[in-house]
XYZ file of C-alpha atoms in Angstrom:
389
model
C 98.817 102.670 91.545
C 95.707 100.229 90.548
C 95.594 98.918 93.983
C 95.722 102.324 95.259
C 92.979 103.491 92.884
C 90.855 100.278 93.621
C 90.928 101.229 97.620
C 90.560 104.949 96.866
C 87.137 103.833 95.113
C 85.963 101.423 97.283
C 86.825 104.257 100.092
C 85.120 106.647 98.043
C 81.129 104.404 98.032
C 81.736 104.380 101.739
C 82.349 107.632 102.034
C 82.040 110.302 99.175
C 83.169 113.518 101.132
C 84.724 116.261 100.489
C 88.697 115.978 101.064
C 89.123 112.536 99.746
C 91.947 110.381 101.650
C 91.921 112.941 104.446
C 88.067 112.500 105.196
C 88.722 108.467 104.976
C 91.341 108.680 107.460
C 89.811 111.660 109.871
C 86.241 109.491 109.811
C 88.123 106.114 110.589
C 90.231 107.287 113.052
C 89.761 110.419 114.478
C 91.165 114.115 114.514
C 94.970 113.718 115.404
C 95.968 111.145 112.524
C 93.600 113.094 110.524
C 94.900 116.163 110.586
C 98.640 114.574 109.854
C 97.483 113.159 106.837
C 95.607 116.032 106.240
C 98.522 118.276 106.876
C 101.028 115.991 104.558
C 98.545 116.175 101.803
C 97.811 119.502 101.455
C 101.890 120.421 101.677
C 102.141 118.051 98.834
C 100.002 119.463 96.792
C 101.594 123.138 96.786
C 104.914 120.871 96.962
C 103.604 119.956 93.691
C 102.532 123.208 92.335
C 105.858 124.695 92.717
C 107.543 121.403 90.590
C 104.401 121.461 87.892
C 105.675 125.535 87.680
C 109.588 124.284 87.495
C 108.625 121.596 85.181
C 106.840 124.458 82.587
C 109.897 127.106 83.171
C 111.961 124.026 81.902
C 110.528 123.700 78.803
C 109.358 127.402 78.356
C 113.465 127.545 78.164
C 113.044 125.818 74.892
C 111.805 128.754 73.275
C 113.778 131.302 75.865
C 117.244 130.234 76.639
C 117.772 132.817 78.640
C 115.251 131.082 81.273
C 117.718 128.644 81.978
C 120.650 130.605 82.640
C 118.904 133.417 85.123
C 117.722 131.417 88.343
C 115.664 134.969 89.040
C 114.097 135.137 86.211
C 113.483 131.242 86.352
C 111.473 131.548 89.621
C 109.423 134.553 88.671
C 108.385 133.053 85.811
C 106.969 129.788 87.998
C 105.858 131.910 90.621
C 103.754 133.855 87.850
C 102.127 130.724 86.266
C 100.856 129.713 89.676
C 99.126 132.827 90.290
C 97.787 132.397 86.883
C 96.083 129.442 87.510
C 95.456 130.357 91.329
C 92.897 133.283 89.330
C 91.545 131.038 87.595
C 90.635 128.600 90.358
C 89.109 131.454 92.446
C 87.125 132.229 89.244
C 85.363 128.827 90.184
C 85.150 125.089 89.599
C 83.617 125.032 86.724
C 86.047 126.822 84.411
C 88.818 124.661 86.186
C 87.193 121.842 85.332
C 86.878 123.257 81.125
C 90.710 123.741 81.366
C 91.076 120.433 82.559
C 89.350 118.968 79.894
C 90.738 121.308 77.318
C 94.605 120.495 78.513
C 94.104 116.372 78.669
C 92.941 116.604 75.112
C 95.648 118.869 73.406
C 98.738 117.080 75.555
C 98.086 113.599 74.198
C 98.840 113.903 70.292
C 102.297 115.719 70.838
C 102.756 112.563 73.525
C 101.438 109.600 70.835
C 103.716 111.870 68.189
C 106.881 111.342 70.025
C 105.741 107.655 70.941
C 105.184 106.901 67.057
C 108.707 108.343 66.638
C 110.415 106.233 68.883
C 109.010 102.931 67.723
C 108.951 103.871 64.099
C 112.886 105.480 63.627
C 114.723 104.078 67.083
C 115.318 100.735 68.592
C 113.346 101.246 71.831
C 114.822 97.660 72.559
C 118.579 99.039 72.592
C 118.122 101.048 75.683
C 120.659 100.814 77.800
C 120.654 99.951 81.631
C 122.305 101.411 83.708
C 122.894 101.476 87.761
C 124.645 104.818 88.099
C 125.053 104.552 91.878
C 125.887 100.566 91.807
C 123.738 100.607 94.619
C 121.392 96.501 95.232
C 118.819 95.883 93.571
C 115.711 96.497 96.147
C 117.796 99.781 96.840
C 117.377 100.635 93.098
C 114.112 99.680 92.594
C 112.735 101.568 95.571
C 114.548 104.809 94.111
C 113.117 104.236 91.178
C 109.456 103.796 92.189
C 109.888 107.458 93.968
C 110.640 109.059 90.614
C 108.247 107.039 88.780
C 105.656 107.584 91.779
C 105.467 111.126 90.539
C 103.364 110.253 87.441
C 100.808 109.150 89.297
C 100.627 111.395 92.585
C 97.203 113.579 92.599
C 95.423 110.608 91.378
C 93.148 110.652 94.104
C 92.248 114.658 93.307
C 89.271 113.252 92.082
C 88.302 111.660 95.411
C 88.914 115.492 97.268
C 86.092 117.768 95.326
C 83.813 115.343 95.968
C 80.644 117.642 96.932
C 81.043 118.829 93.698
C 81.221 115.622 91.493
C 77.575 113.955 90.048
C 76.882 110.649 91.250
C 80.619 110.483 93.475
C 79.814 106.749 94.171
C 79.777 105.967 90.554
C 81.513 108.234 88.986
C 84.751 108.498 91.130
C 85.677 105.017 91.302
C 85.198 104.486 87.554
C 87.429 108.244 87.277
C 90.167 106.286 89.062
C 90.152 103.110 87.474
C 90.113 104.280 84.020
C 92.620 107.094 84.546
C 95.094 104.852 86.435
C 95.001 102.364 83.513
C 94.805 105.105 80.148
C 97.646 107.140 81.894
C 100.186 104.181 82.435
C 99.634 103.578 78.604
C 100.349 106.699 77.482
C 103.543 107.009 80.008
C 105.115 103.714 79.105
C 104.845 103.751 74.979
C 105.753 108.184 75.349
C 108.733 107.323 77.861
C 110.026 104.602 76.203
C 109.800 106.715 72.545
C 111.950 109.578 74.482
C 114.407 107.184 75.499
C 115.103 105.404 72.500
C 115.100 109.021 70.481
C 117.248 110.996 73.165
C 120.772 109.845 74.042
C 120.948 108.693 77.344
C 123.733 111.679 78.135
C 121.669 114.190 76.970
C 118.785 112.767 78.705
C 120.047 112.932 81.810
C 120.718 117.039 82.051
C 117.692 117.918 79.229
C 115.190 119.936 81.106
C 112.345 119.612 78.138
C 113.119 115.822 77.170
C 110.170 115.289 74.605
C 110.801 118.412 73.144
C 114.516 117.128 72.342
C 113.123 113.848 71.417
C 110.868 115.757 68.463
C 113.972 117.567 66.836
C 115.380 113.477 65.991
C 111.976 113.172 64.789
C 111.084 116.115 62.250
C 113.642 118.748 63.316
C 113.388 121.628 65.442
C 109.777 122.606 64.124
C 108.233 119.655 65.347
C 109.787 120.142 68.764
C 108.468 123.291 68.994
C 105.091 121.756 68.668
C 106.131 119.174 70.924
C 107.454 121.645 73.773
C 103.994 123.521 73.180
C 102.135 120.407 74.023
C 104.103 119.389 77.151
C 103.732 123.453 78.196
C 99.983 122.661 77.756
C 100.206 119.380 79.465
C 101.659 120.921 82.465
C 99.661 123.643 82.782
C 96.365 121.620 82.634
C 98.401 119.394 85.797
C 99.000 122.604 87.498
C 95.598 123.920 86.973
C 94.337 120.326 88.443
C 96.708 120.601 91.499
C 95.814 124.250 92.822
C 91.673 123.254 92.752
C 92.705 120.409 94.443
C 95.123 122.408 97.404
C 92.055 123.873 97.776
C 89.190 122.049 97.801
C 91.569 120.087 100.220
C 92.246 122.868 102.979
C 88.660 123.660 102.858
C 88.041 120.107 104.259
C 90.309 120.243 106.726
C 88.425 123.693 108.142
C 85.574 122.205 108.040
C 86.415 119.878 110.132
C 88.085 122.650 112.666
C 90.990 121.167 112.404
C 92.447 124.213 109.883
C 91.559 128.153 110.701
C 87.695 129.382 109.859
C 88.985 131.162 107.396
C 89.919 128.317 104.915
C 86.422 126.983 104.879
C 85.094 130.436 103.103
C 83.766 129.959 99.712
C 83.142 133.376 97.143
C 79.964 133.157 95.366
C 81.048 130.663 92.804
C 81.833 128.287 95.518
C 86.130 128.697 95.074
C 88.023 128.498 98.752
C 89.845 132.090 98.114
C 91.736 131.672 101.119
C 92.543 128.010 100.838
C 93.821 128.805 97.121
C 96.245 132.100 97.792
C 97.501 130.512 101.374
C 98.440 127.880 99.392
C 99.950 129.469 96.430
C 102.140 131.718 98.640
C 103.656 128.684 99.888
C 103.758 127.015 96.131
C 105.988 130.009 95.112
C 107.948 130.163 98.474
C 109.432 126.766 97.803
C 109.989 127.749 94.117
C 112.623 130.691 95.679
C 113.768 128.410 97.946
C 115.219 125.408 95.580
C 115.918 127.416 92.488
C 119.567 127.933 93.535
C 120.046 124.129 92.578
C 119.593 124.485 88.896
C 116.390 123.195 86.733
C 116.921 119.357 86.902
C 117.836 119.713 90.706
C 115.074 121.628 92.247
C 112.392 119.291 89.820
C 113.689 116.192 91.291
C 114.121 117.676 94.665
C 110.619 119.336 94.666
C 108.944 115.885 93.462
C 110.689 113.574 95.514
C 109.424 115.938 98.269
C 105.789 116.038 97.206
C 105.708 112.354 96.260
C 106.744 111.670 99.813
C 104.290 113.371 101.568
C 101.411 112.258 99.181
C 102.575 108.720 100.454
C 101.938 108.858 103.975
C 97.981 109.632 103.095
C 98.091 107.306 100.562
C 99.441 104.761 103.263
C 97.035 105.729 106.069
C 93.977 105.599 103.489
C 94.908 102.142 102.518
C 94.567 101.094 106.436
C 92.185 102.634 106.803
C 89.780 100.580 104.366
C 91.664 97.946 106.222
C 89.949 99.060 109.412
C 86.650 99.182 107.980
C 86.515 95.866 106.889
C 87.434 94.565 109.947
C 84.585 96.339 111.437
C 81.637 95.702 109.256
C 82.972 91.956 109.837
C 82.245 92.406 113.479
C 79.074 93.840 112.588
C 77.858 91.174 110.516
C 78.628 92.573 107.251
C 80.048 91.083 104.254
C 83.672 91.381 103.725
C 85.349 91.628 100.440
C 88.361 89.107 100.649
C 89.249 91.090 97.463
C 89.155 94.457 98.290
C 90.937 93.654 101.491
C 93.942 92.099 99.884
C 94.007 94.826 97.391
C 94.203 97.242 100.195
C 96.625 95.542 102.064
C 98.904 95.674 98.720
C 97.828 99.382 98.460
C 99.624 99.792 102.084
C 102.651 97.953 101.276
C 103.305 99.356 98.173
C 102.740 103.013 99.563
C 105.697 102.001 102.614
C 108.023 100.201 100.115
C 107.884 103.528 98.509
C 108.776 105.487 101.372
C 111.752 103.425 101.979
C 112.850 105.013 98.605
C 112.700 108.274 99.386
C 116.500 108.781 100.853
C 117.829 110.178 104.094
C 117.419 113.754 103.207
C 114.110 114.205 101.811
C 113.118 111.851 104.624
C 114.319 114.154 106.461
C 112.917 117.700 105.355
C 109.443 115.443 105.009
C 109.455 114.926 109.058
C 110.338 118.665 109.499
C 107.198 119.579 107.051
C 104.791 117.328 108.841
C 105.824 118.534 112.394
C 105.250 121.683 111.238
C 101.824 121.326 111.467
C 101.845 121.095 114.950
C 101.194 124.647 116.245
C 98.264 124.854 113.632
C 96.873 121.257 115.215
C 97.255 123.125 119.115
C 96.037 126.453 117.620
C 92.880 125.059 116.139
C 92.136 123.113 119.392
C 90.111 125.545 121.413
C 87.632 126.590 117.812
C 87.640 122.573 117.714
C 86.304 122.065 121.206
C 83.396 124.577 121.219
C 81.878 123.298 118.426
C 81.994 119.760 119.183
C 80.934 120.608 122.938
C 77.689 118.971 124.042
C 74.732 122.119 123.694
């Protein structure tokens, strides 16, 4: 994810545009693999949003039980949060941008809590391992970086709102760096607390894991605190995600390459129609996997979205590839370093692929060829405006 974040910034002084690794790979190499990544990106994010809405409904069950056993009442509840946070995107950027702040800060003492726990009362050394499936090793280990991929896909949402950002060159890349590098802290010591606090059969079927890792902690008090933290944590991701879906489609219609409509702003600058196309689709896929249970559609839903994130991610990595090679044949300096980190930024985003498994391989084709008919559709609208005058 450094190397990623690294070429994301570097990509980001070149070009600081709106829509992030779609506008790196649209500028580098035109419409058609533009508008794939484009297309895989912006399903990812409401991909996403519906897994950030299963995620809360799983620990929201914490305080409701009865969440968990009615799959109906499950998805409405989802389905409600992201219209939630859909009205408050359309209310504008700026008060997304106070919830994000707000969120980040109240989610990490509940986090550093359960982290103290584990290290303090646990043996975060007596974990076991396990290989469930027996499956090899590089089979395992690309599995696992799909899952643990998750933690870090919509780092580059702070590449896409670019118009809006002060100073993008500067700012941006340093956004990247020092997120990539706070957030793995905080994951590592907070998993690792859960882990040594939760037994590993309970672990595997808890839907609200630091929650449960609280009650061997201070009792069920101080995982209700706990639960109210990770509710806040995901809502603050969530609230992230949606501004990003649509800052995102905007791009993309700005570019003609997604319909006229998407590009409209109201007059505190929010994409309305980016933000409730996308949201339909957010809580369409939230009806759609709820009839595998909590734990199922969340792993389903973010194996889904992390594949689809990794295709742009892949593409934006070549791309800065490209561009090196090209201000070498122009005379300009290459960075030896930046190219090797990008190279490892494209290897690392196809190793992860490989993890994904036959079946979400599959739906992930069926998603991107999707976009298809909207590529064709948008061709003539694409054509007159790009035709000489």
């Amino acid at each position: 994810t450094l190397l990623l974040a690294f070429t994301f910034g570097r990509l980001t002084r070149r070009l600081p545009k709106l829509g992030g690794p779609y506008a790196y790979v649209q500028s580098t190499f035109g419409d058609a693999p533009g508008f794939m990544v484009g297309w895989g990106h912006w399903i990812s994010y409401f991909v996403a949003s519906a897994a950030a809405a299963v995620a809360f409904v799983g620990y929201l069950g914490f305080f409701f039980p009865a969440l968990s056993d009615s799959a109906m009442l499950s998805a409405l509840t989802g389905v409600g949060l992201i219209w939630l946070m859909t009205g408050i995107n359309i209310s504008g950027v700026q008060s997304a941008g106070v919830i994000q702040l707000v969120t980040t800060l109240l989610k990490l003492l509940p986090l550093f809590a359960v982290a103290g726990g584990g290290f303090l009362l646990a043996d975060v050394t007596d974990v076991p391992a396990t290989n469930p499936g027996n499956e090899s090793l590089p089979t395992l280990i690309a599995g696992l970086v799909m899952i643990t991929m998750w933690a870090y896909v919509g780092i580059e949402n702070v590449t896409i709102p670019a118009d809006d950002v002060i100073e993008p060159r500067k700012t941006i890349p340093r956004a990247l760096v020092v997120g990539a590098i706070s957030a793995t802290v905080v994951y590592v010591i907070a998993t690792m607390g859960v882990m040594a606090l939760v037994p590993q059969a309970q672990l595997v079927e808890s839907t609200s894991p630091f929650a449960d890792a609280a009650v061997g902690i201070v009792g069920d008090w101080g995982a209700s605190v706990v639960a109210v933290g990770a509710l806040i944590s995901i809502i603050g991701a969530l609230n992230g995600n949606i501004l990003a879906t649509g800052m995102l489609g905007r791009a993309i219609a700005l570019d003609a390459l997604f319909p006229q409509r998407f590009e409209r702003v109201n007059g505190v600058g929010a994409p309305v129609s980016s933000l409730i196309v996308s949201s339909i689709l957010a809580s369409l896929f939230i009806g759609m996997n709820y009839t595998r249970g909590l734990v199922a559609a969340f792993e389903m839903l973010i194996l889904l979205s992390t594949l689809t994130t990794l295709l742009p991610y892949a593409l934006a990595a070549l791309a800065e590839i490209v561009l090196q090679y090209r201000d070498k044949a122009q005379g300009i300096d290459v960075s030896r370093v930046g190219l090797v980190v990008a190279v490892g930024a494209l290897l690392f985003s196809l190793f992860a692929i490989v993890g994904s498994g036959l079946e979400i391989a599959v739906y992930g084709c069926v998603l991107l060829l999707a976009g298809i008919p909207v590529y064709l559709l948008t061709g003539r609208r694409r054509r007159a405006l790009r035709a000489p005058s």
